mmCIF file of C-alpha atoms in Angstrom:
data_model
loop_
_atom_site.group_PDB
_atom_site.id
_atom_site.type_symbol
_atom_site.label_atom_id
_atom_site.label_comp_id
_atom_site.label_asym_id
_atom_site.label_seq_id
_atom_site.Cartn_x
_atom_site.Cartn_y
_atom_site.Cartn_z
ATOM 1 C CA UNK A 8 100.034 68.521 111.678
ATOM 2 C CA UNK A 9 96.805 69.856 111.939
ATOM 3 C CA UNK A 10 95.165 70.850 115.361
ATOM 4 C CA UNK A 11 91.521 70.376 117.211
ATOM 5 C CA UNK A 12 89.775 73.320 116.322
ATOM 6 C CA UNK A 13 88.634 73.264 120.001
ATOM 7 C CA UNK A 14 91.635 73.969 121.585
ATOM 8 C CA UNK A 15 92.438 77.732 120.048
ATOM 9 C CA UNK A 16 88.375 78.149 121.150
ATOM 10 C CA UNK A 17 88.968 77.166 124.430
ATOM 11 C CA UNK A 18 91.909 79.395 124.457
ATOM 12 C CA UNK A 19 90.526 82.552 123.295
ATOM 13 C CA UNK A 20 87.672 81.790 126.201
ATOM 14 C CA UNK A 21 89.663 81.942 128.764
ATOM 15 C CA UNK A 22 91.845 85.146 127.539
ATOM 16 C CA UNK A 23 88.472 86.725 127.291
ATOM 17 C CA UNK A 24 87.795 86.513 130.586
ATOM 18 C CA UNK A 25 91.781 87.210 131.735
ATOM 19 C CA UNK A 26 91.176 90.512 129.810
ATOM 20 C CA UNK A 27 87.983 91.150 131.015
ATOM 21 C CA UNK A 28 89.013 90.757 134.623
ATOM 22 C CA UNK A 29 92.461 93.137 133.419
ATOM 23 C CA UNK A 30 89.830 95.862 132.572
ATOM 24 C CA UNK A 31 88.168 95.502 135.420
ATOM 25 C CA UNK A 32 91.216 95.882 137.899
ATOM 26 C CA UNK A 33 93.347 97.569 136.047
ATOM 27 C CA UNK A 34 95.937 94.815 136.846
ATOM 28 C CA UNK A 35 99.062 94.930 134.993
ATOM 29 C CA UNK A 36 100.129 91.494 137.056
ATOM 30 C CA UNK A 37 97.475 90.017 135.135
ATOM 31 C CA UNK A 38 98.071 91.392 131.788
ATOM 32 C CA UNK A 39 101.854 90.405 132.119
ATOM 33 C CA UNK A 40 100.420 87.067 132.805
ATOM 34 C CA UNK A 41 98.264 87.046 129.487
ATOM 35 C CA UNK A 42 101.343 88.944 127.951
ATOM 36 C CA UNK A 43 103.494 85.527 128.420
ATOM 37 C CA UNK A 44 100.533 82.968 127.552
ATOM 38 C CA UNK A 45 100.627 85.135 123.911
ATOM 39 C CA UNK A 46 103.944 84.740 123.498
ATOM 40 C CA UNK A 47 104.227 81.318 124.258
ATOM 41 C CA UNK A 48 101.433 80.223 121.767
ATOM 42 C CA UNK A 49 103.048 82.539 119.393
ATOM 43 C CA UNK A 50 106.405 80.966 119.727
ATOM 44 C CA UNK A 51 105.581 77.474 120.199
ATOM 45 C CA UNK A 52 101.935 77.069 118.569
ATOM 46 C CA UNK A 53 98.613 77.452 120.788
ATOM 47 C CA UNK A 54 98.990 73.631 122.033
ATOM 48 C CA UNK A 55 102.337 75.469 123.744
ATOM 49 C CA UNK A 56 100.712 78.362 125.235
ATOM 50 C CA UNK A 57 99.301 77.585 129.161
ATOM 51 C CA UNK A 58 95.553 77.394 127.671
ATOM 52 C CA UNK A 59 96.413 74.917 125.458
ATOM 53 C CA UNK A 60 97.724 72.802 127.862
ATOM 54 C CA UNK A 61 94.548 73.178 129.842
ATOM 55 C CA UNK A 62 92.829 72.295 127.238
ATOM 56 C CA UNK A 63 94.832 68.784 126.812
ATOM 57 C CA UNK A 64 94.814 68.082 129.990
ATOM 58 C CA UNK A 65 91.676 68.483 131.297
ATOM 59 C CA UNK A 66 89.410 69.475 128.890
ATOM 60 C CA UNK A 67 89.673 67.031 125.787
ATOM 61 C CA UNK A 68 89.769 63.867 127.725
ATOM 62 C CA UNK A 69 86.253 64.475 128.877
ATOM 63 C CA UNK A 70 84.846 65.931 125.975
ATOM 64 C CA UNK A 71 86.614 63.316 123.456
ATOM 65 C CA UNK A 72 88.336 63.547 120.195
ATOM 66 C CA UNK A 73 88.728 65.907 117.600
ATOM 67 C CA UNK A 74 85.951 65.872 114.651
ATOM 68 C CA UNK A 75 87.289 68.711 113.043
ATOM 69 C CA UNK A 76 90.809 70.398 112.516
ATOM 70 C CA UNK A 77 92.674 73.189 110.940
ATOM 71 C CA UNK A 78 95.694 74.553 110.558
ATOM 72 C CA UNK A 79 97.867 75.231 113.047
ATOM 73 C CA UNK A 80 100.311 78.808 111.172
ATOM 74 C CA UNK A 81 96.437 80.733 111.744
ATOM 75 C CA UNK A 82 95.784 80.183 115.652
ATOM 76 C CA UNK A 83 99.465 80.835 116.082
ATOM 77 C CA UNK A 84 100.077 84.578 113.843
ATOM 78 C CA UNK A 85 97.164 85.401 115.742
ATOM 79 C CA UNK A 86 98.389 84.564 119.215
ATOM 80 C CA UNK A 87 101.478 86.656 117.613
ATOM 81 C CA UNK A 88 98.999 89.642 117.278
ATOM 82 C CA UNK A 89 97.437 89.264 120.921
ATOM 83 C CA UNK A 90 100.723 89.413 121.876
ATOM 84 C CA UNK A 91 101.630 92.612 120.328
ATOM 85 C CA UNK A 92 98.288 94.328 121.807
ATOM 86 C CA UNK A 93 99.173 92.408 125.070
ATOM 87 C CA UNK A 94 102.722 94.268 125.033
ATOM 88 C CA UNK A 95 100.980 97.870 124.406
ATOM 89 C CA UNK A 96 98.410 97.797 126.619
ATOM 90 C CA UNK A 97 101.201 96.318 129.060
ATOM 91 C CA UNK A 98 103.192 99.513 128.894
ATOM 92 C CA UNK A 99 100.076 101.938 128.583
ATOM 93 C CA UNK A 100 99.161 100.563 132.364
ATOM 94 C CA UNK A 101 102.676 100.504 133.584
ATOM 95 C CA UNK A 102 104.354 103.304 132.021
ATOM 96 C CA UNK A 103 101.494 105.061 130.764
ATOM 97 C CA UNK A 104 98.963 106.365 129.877
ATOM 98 C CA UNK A 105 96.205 104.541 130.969
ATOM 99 C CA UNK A 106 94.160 104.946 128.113
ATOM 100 C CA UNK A 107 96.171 102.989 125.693
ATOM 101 C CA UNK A 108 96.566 100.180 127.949
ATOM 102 C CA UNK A 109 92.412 100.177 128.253
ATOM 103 C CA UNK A 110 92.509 100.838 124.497
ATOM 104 C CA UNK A 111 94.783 97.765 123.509
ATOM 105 C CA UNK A 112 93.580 95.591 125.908
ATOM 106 C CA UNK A 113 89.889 96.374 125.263
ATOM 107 C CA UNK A 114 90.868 95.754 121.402
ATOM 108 C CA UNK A 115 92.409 92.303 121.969
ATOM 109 C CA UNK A 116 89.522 91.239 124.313
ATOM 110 C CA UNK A 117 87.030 92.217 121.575
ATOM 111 C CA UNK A 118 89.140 89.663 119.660
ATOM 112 C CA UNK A 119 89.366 86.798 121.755
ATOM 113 C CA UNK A 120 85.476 87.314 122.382
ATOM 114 C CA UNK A 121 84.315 87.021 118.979
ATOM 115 C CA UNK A 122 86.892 83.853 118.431
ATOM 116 C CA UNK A 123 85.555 81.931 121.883
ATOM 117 C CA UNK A 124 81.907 82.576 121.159
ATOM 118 C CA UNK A 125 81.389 83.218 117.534
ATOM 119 C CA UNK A 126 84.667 80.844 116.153
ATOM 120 C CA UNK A 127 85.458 84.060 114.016
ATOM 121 C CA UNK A 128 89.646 84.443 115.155
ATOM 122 C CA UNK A 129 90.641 87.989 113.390
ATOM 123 C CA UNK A 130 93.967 87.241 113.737
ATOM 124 C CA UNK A 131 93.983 83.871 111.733
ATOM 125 C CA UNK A 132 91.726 85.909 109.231
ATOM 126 C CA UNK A 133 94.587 88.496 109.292
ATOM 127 C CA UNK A 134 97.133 85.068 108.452
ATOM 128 C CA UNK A 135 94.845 84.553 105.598
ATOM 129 C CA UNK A 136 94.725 88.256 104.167
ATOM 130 C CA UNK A 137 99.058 88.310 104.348
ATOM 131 C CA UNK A 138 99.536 84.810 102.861
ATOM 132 C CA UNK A 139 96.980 85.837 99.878
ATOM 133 C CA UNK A 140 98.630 89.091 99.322
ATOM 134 C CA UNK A 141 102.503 87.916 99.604
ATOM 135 C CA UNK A 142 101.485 85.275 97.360
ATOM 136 C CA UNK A 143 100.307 87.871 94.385
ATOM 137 C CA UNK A 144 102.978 89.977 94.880
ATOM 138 C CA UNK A 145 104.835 87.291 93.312
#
């Protein structure tokens, strides 16, 4: 079943500022917290992940229903992706070094950016590049 296309936007605007405020702090708490939001929209689809929920619940009720929809496999490889950046720059600002969590988090911010304010998601453009690929190698 196909999704809102509004919901993985709303999403990706609130990880963008999550991240932002990460980079800011230097908060590992937080990241952990954006860490788990990944991986639930990863395992369960972005209407699973806490921002999606957000979005149902508050969100979509006042700004009525969908006029356009895609996929749902994109949004969700890409929350997949977040989630691996999420992981690394997890361990570069517990474990170390700091630099690589800056670096991976900076790099999946720069993501979620250009999907809330531009509707460009590099990870479900990723989705596309596999499935197209796989599909030749046929």
């Amino acid at each position: 079943m196909d999704i809102d296309v509004r919901g993985p936007r709303f999403g990706a605007a609130v990880t963008t500022v999550v991240l932002a405020v990460v980079l800011i702090t230097g908060s590992a708490w937080l990241l952990a917290w954006q860490t788990l939001a990944f991986a639930l929209g990863a395992a369960g689809g972005v209407g699973r992940s806490p921002y999606g929920w957000l979005f149902r619940s508050l969100v979509r009720p006042r700004v009525g229903p969908p006029t356009e929809f895609e996929a749902p496999q994109p949004p969700r490889f890409a929350q997949g992706v977040g989630l691996v950046f999420a992981l690394v720059g997890l361990a570069g600002f517990t474990v170390g070094p700091e630099w690589l969590g800056q670096a991976a988090t900076g790099a999946a911010l720069a993501a979620a950016f250009l999907n809330a304010v531009f509707g460009y998601c590099l990870g479900c453009e990723m989705y596309l590049l596999v499935r197209r690929v796989t599909v030749r190698a046929r």
